[in-house]
Coordinates of N, CA, C and O and ligand atoms in Angstrom, one line a residue:
M1 N -9.1 16.4 -25.9 CA -8.4 16.1 -25.7 C -8.3 15.2 -24.6 O -8.7 15.5 -23.2
G2 N -7.3 13.8 -24.7 CA -7.2 13.3 -23.4 C -5.8 14.0 -22.4 O -5.4 15.3 -22.4
P3 N -5.8 13.2 -21.4 CA -4.5 13.7 -20.4 C -3.5 13.5 -21.1 O -3.2 12.5 -21.9
T4 N -2.6 14.4 -20.6 CA -1.3 14.8 -21.5 C 0.1 13.1 -21.0 O 0.0 13.0 -19.5
K5 N 0.5 13.1 -22.0 CA 1.1 11.6 -22.0 C 2.8 11.9 -21.2 O 3.0 12.6 -22.5
A6 N 3.1 11.4 -20.3 CA 4.2 12.1 -19.6 C 4.9 10.7 -19.2 O 4.9 9.4 -19.2
I7 N 6.4 11.6 -19.4 CA 7.6 10.1 -18.9 C 8.1 10.6 -17.8 O 8.4 12.1 -17.3
V8 N 8.8 9.7 -17.0 CA 9.4 10.1 -15.4 C 10.9 10.1 -16.0 O 11.1 8.6 -16.3
K9 N 11.8 10.4 -15.4 CA 13.4 10.3 -15.8 C 13.9 10.8 -14.4 O 14.0 12.0 -14.1
G10 N 14.5 10.0 -14.0 CA 15.1 10.4 -12.2 C 13.8 11.1 -11.4 O 12.8 10.4 -11.1
S11 N 13.8 12.6 -10.9 CA 13.2 13.2 -10.4 C 12.1 13.8 -11.4 O 11.8 14.9 -10.4
A12 N 12.3 13.9 -12.3 CA 11.2 15.0 -13.3 C 10.4 14.4 -14.3 O 10.4 13.1 -14.7
I13 N 9.4 15.5 -14.5 CA 8.6 14.3 -15.4 C 8.8 15.4 -16.9 O 8.8 16.5 -16.5
Y14 N 8.3 14.5 -17.7 CA 8.7 15.5 -18.9 C 7.2 14.7 -19.7 O 6.7 13.7 -19.9
E15 N 6.8 15.8 -20.9 CA 6.1 15.9 -21.8 C 6.4 14.6 -23.0 O 7.9 15.1 -23.5
A16 N 6.0 13.6 -23.1 CA 6.0 12.2 -24.0 C 6.4 12.5 -25.0 O 7.6 12.3 -26.0
K17 N 5.7 13.6 -25.9 CA 5.7 13.6 -27.6 C 7.5 14.7 -27.7 O 7.7 15.0 -29.0
T18 N 7.2 15.7 -26.5 CA 8.3 16.7 -27.1 C 9.5 16.9 -26.0 O 10.3 17.3 -26.4
G19 N 9.6 15.9 -25.4 CA 10.6 16.1 -24.3 C 10.8 16.9 -23.1 O 11.7 17.3 -22.9
K20 N 9.4 17.7 -23.6 CA 9.3 19.6 -22.9 C 9.2 19.1 -21.0 O 8.6 18.2 -20.5
L21 N 10.3 19.7 -20.0 CA 10.3 19.6 -19.0 C 8.9 20.0 -18.5 O 8.4 21.2 -18.8
I22 N 8.2 19.0 -17.6 CA 7.0 19.7 -16.7 C 6.7 20.0 -15.5 O 6.4 21.2 -14.8
K23 N 8.2 19.0 -14.8 CA 8.2 19.3 -13.5 C 9.5 18.5 -13.1 O 9.5 17.5 -13.3
D24 N 10.3 19.3 -12.3 CA 11.3 18.6 -11.5 C 11.1 18.4 -9.8 O 10.6 19.1 -9.6
G25 N 12.2 17.8 -9.7 CA 12.6 18.0 -8.1 C 11.6 17.3 -7.4 O 11.0 17.4 -6.3
L26 N 10.9 16.3 -7.9 CA 10.0 15.0 -7.6 C 10.8 14.2 -7.1 O 11.1 13.1 -7.5
N27 N 11.3 14.1 -5.7 CA 11.9 12.9 -5.5 C 11.6 11.4 -5.2 O 12.4 10.6 -4.9
T28 N 10.5 11.0 -4.7 CA 9.5 10.1 -4.7 C 8.5 9.6 -5.7 O 8.2 10.2 -6.5
P29 N 8.3 8.2 -5.8 CA 7.1 7.4 -7.0 C 6.0 8.3 -6.5 O 5.3 8.7 -7.3
E30 N 5.9 8.4 -5.0 CA 4.6 9.0 -4.5 C 4.1 10.4 -4.6 O 3.2 10.8 -5.2
E31 N 5.7 10.9 -4.8 CA 5.5 12.7 -4.8 C 4.9 12.8 -6.6 O 4.3 13.4 -7.2
I32 N 5.6 12.1 -8.0 CA 5.3 11.8 -8.8 C 4.0 11.6 -9.4 O 3.4 12.4 -10.0
Q33 N 3.4 10.4 -8.7 CA 2.3 10.0 -8.9 C 1.2 11.5 -8.6 O 0.2 11.1 -9.1
D34 N 1.5 11.7 -7.2 CA 0.7 13.1 -6.8 C 0.7 13.8 -7.9 O -0.3 14.4 -8.1
Y35 N 1.7 14.7 -8.2 CA 1.5 15.9 -9.0 C 0.9 15.2 -10.2 O 0.2 15.8 -11.2
A36 N 1.2 13.8 -11.0 CA 0.4 13.4 -12.1 C -1.1 13.6 -11.9 O -2.2 14.1 -12.9
N37 N -1.7 13.3 -10.9 CA -3.2 13.0 -10.7 C -3.4 14.5 -10.3 O -4.7 14.3 -11.0
H38 N -3.0 15.1 -10.0 CA -3.3 16.8 -9.7 C -3.1 17.5 -11.1 O -3.7 18.7 -11.0
H39 N -2.5 17.5 -12.6 CA -2.3 17.9 -13.4 C -2.7 17.2 -14.7 O -2.0 17.7 -15.6
Y40 N -3.6 16.6 -14.8 CA -3.8 15.8 -15.6 C -3.0 15.3 -16.8 O -3.0 15.1 -18.0
L41 N -2.0 14.7 -15.8 CA -0.9 13.9 -16.6 C -1.4 12.7 -16.8 O -1.6 12.1 -15.6
V42 N -0.8 11.2 -17.3 CA -1.1 10.2 -17.4 C 0.6 9.6 -17.3 O 1.0 9.9 -18.3
L43 N 0.9 8.5 -17.0 CA 2.4 8.2 -16.6 C 2.3 6.8 -17.3 O 1.3 6.0 -17.5
P44 N 3.6 6.3 -17.9 CA 3.3 4.8 -18.5 C 3.1 4.0 -17.8 O 3.4 4.0 -16.3
V45 N 2.2 2.6 -18.6 CA 2.0 1.8 -17.4 C 3.5 1.2 -16.9 O 4.1 0.8 -18.0
V46 N 3.4 0.3 -16.0 CA 4.7 -0.8 -15.2 C 3.5 -1.6 -14.6 O 2.7 -1.5 -14.4
N47 N 4.6 -3.0 -14.9 CA 4.0 -4.0 -14.3 C 4.7 -3.9 -12.8 O 4.8 -2.9 -12.0
K48 N 4.5 -5.0 -11.7 CA 4.6 -5.3 -10.3 C 6.0 -4.9 -10.0 O 6.2 -4.5 -9.1
A49 N 7.0 -4.8 -11.0 CA 8.0 -4.6 -10.9 C 8.5 -3.5 -10.8 O 10.0 -3.3 -10.9
C50 N 7.5 -2.6 -11.0 CA 7.8 -1.0 -11.6 C 8.7 -0.6 -13.1 O 9.5 -0.2 -13.0
Q51 N 8.7 -2.1 -14.1 CA 9.2 -1.8 -15.0 C 8.3 -1.5 -16.4 O 6.9 -2.2 -15.7
P52 N 8.2 -0.3 -17.0 CA 7.6 -0.2 -18.0 C 7.2 -0.9 -19.1 O 8.3 -1.6 -19.7
W53 N 5.7 -0.8 -19.3 CA 5.4 -1.9 -20.7 C 6.1 -1.0 -21.9 O 6.4 0.3 -22.0
L54 N 6.9 -1.6 -22.9 CA 7.5 -1.3 -24.1 C 7.0 -2.2 -24.9 O 7.0 -3.4 -24.9
L55 N 6.4 -1.1 -26.4 CA 5.7 -1.9 -27.3 C 6.2 -1.6 -28.4 O 6.6 -0.1 -28.7
D56 N 7.5 -1.8 -29.2 CA 8.3 -1.3 -30.4 C 9.2 0.0 -29.9 O 9.7 1.0 -30.2
G57 N 9.3 -0.3 -28.4 CA 10.4 0.7 -27.6 C 10.1 1.8 -27.2 O 10.7 2.8 -26.5
E58 N 8.3 1.5 -27.2 CA 7.6 2.8 -26.8 C 6.9 2.6 -25.8 O 6.4 1.8 -25.4
P59 N 6.9 3.6 -24.6 CA 5.9 3.6 -23.5 C 4.9 3.0 -23.8 O 4.3 3.8 -24.8
I60 N 3.6 2.7 -22.9 CA 2.1 2.2 -23.0 C 1.4 3.3 -22.0 O 1.6 3.0 -20.7
Y61 N 0.2 3.8 -22.6 CA -0.5 4.5 -21.5 C -1.7 3.7 -21.2 O -2.3 3.3 -22.2
C62 N -2.6 3.9 -20.4 CA -3.7 3.2 -19.8 C -4.3 4.6 -19.4 O -4.4 5.4 -18.9
L63 N -5.5 4.7 -20.6 CA -6.5 5.5 -20.0 C -8.3 4.9 -19.6 O -8.5 4.3 -20.2
R64 N -8.6 5.6 -19.2 CA -9.9 5.3 -18.3 C -10.0 3.7 -17.8 O -10.9 3.4 -17.9
G65 N -8.9 3.6 -17.1 CA -9.0 2.0 -16.8 C -8.6 0.7 -18.2 O -8.1 0.0 -17.1
T66 N -9.3 0.9 -19.2 CA -9.1 -0.6 -19.9 C -9.0 -0.3 -21.0 O -8.1 -0.9 -21.7
R67 N -8.5 1.2 -21.5 CA -7.9 1.7 -22.5 C -6.8 1.8 -22.6 O -5.9 2.6 -22.1
Y68 N -5.7 1.4 -24.0 CA -4.4 1.5 -24.2 C -3.9 1.6 -25.0 O -4.5 2.0 -26.0
E69 N -3.0 2.9 -24.9 CA -2.5 3.6 -26.2 C -1.3 3.8 -25.9 O -0.7 4.2 -25.4
N70 N -1.0 4.0 -27.4 CA 1.0 4.2 -27.5 C 0.9 5.7 -27.6 O -0.2 6.3 -27.5
L71 N 2.2 6.4 -27.7 CA 2.3 8.1 -28.3 C 1.1 8.2 -29.1 O 1.1 9.5 -29.2
N72 N 0.9 7.7 -30.2 CA 0.5 8.1 -31.3 C -0.7 8.2 -31.3 O -1.6 8.6 -32.0
D73 N -1.9 8.0 -30.1 CA -3.4 7.7 -29.5 C -3.6 6.8 -30.3 O -5.0 6.9 -30.8
E74 N -3.0 5.8 -30.9 CA -3.4 4.6 -31.3 C -4.0 3.6 -30.4 O -3.2 3.7 -29.1
V75 N -5.0 3.2 -30.2 CA -5.7 2.2 -29.2 C -5.4 0.9 -29.5 O -5.0 0.2 -30.7
L76 N -4.8 -0.1 -28.3 CA -4.2 -1.3 -28.6 C -4.6 -1.8 -27.7 O -4.8 -2.1 -26.9
H77 N -5.1 -3.0 -28.5 CA -5.2 -4.4 -27.9 C -4.6 -4.9 -26.7 O -3.8 -5.8 -27.3
L78 N -4.3 -4.6 -25.3 CA -3.4 -5.0 -24.8 C -4.0 -5.5 -23.3 O -5.5 -5.0 -23.2
A79 N -3.4 -5.9 -22.8 CA -4.3 -6.1 -21.1 C -3.1 -6.6 -20.0 O -2.1 -7.0 -20.2
K80 N -3.4 -6.5 -19.0 CA -2.6 -6.1 -17.8 C -2.7 -7.9 -17.4 O -3.5 -8.0 -17.0
C81 N -1.5 -8.4 -17.2 CA -1.2 -9.5 -16.9 C -2.1 -9.5 -15.5 O -1.4 -8.8 -14.6
P82 N -2.6 -10.6 -14.7 CA -3.2 -10.8 -13.4 C -1.6 -11.2 -12.3 O -1.7 -10.9 -11.4
D83 N -0.7 -11.6 -13.3 CA 0.3 -12.5 -12.4 C 1.6 -11.6 -12.1 O 1.5 -11.2 -10.9
C84 N 1.8 -10.8 -13.0 CA 3.2 -10.1 -12.9 C 3.4 -9.0 -13.1 O 3.6 -7.8 -13.2
G85 N 1.9 -8.1 -13.4 CA 1.6 -6.7 -14.0 C 2.2 -6.5 -15.5 O 2.1 -5.6 -15.9
G86 N 2.6 -7.2 -16.1 CA 3.1 -7.0 -17.7 C 2.3 -6.9 -18.6 O 1.0 -7.3 -18.2
M87 N 2.5 -6.8 -19.9 CA 2.0 -6.4 -20.7 C 1.6 -7.5 -21.4 O 2.0 -8.4 -22.1
G88 N 0.4 -7.8 -21.7 CA -0.3 -9.1 -22.2 C -0.9 -8.7 -23.9 O -1.4 -7.8 -23.8
I89 N -0.6 -9.4 -25.1 CA -0.8 -9.0 -26.5 C -1.5 -10.4 -27.0 O -1.7 -11.3 -26.6
R90 N -2.1 -9.7 -27.3 CA -3.4 -10.5 -27.9 C -2.8 -11.9 -29.1 O -1.9 -10.9 -30.1
D91 N -2.8 -12.6 -29.0 CA -2.8 -13.8 -30.1 C -3.4 -13.3 -31.5 O -4.5 -13.5 -31.7
D92 N -2.1 -13.0 -32.7 CA -3.1 -12.7 -33.7 C -3.0 -14.3 -34.6 O -2.4 -14.1 -35.8
E93 N -3.3 -15.5 -34.3 CA -3.8 -16.7 -34.9 C -5.3 -16.2 -35.6 O -6.6 -16.2 -34.9
P94 N -5.4 -16.1 -37.0 CA -6.5 -16.1 -37.7 C -7.8 -17.4 -37.2 O -8.4 -17.0 -37.7
M95 N -6.9 -18.6 -37.3 CA -8.1 -19.1 -37.2 C -8.4 -19.7 -35.7 O -9.5 -20.2 -35.6
V96 N -8.0 -18.7 -35.0 CA -8.3 -19.1 -33.2 C -9.4 -18.2 -33.1 O -9.2 -16.8 -32.9
E97 N -10.6 -18.1 -32.8 CA -11.4 -17.1 -32.7 C -11.5 -17.1 -30.9 O -12.6 -17.1 -30.2
S98 N -10.8 -16.6 -30.6 CA -10.7 -16.3 -28.9 C -10.4 -15.1 -28.5 O -9.5 -14.4 -29.6
D99 N -10.1 -14.3 -27.3 CA -9.6 -13.3 -26.9 C -8.5 -13.8 -26.1 O -8.3 -13.7 -24.5
C100 N -7.5 -14.7 -26.7 CA -6.7 -15.3 -25.8 C -5.5 -13.9 -25.7 O -4.8 -14.1 -27.1
I101 N -4.7 -14.1 -24.7 CA -3.9 -12.3 -24.6 C -2.3 -13.4 -23.8 O -2.6 -14.4 -23.0
R102 N -1.6 -13.1 -24.1 CA -0.1 -13.3 -23.6 C 0.7 -12.7 -23.1 O 1.3 -11.1 -23.9
C103 N 1.1 -12.8 -21.9 CA 1.9 -12.0 -21.2 C 3.3 -12.0 -21.9 O 3.8 -12.9 -21.9
V104 N 4.1 -10.8 -22.3 CA 5.5 -11.4 -22.6 C 6.2 -10.9 -21.7 O 7.1 -11.3 -22.2
S105 N 6.0 -10.4 -20.7 CA 6.7 -10.7 -19.2 C 6.7 -12.1 -19.2 O 8.5 -12.9 -18.8
C106 N 6.0 -12.9 -18.2 CA 6.1 -14.1 -17.9 C 5.6 -15.3 -18.8 O 5.4 -16.2 -18.6
G107 N 4.9 -15.2 -20.2 CA 4.5 -15.8 -21.0 C 2.9 -16.3 -20.4 O 2.3 -17.4 -21.2
H108 N 2.8 -16.3 -19.1 CA 1.3 -16.6 -19.0 C -0.1 -15.9 -19.9 O 0.0 -15.0 -20.6
E109 N -0.8 -17.1 -20.0 CA -1.6 -17.1 -20.9 C -3.1 -16.6 -20.4 O -3.5 -17.0 -19.6
F110 N -4.0 -15.7 -20.6 CA -5.0 -15.6 -19.8 C -6.3 -15.2 -21.0 O -5.7 -14.7 -21.9
D111 N -7.4 -15.2 -20.8 CA -8.4 -14.7 -21.5 C -8.7 -12.8 -21.1 O -9.4 -12.4 -20.1
A112 N -8.7 -12.3 -22.8 CA -8.9 -10.8 -22.3 C -10.4 -10.2 -22.0 O -10.0 -9.2 -21.3
R113 N -11.2 -11.4 -22.1 CA -12.7 -10.9 -21.7 C -13.0 -10.5 -20.4 O -13.6 -9.7 -20.0
L114 N -12.2 -11.3 -19.6 CA -12.2 -10.8 -18.3 C -11.5 -9.4 -18.0 O -11.9 -8.9 -16.6
E115 N -10.8 -8.7 -18.7 CA -10.2 -7.4 -18.5 C -10.2 -6.4 -18.8 O -10.5 -5.2 -18.7
M116 N -11.4 -6.9 -20.5 CA -11.6 -5.8 -21.0 C -12.8 -5.5 -21.1 O -13.8 -6.8 -21.1
M117 N -13.6 -4.4 -21.2 CA -14.9 -4.5 -21.7 C -15.2 -3.8 -23.0 O -15.6 -2.6 -23.1
E118 N -15.8 -5.0 -24.0 CA -15.9 -4.6 -25.0 C -16.8 -5.1 -25.5 O -17.4 -6.0 -25.0
S119 N -17.3 -4.5 -26.8 CA -18.8 -4.6 -27.0 C -18.7 -5.7 -28.2 O -17.6 -5.5 -28.9
Ligands
ZN201 ZN1 2.7 -12.0 -16.7

């Protein structure tokens, strides 16, 4: 089992899958992050503007630094945009043998091989 995927609403943390309240009364982003760090929780990935990544309306979680998953524990080929911290999605062009990733926030294209450690 990996860490529990959580979402933040206001000053409270909820279990993402069940909506169950984990902890409330956390008044700053630092307190929320601190609580998550100490209770084996993982928070949704956000960009540099603190906007959460959303794929099909669901938050994305980053595990072990390079592995991105959705709420259903499906591993996704995503990478963080070096410019804005936004969500980069692999271009699914069957003719192109590349790891080109495009940021959904700013449109920046970058090479996923720099971001991911895949064999
Ligand atoms: Zn970007």
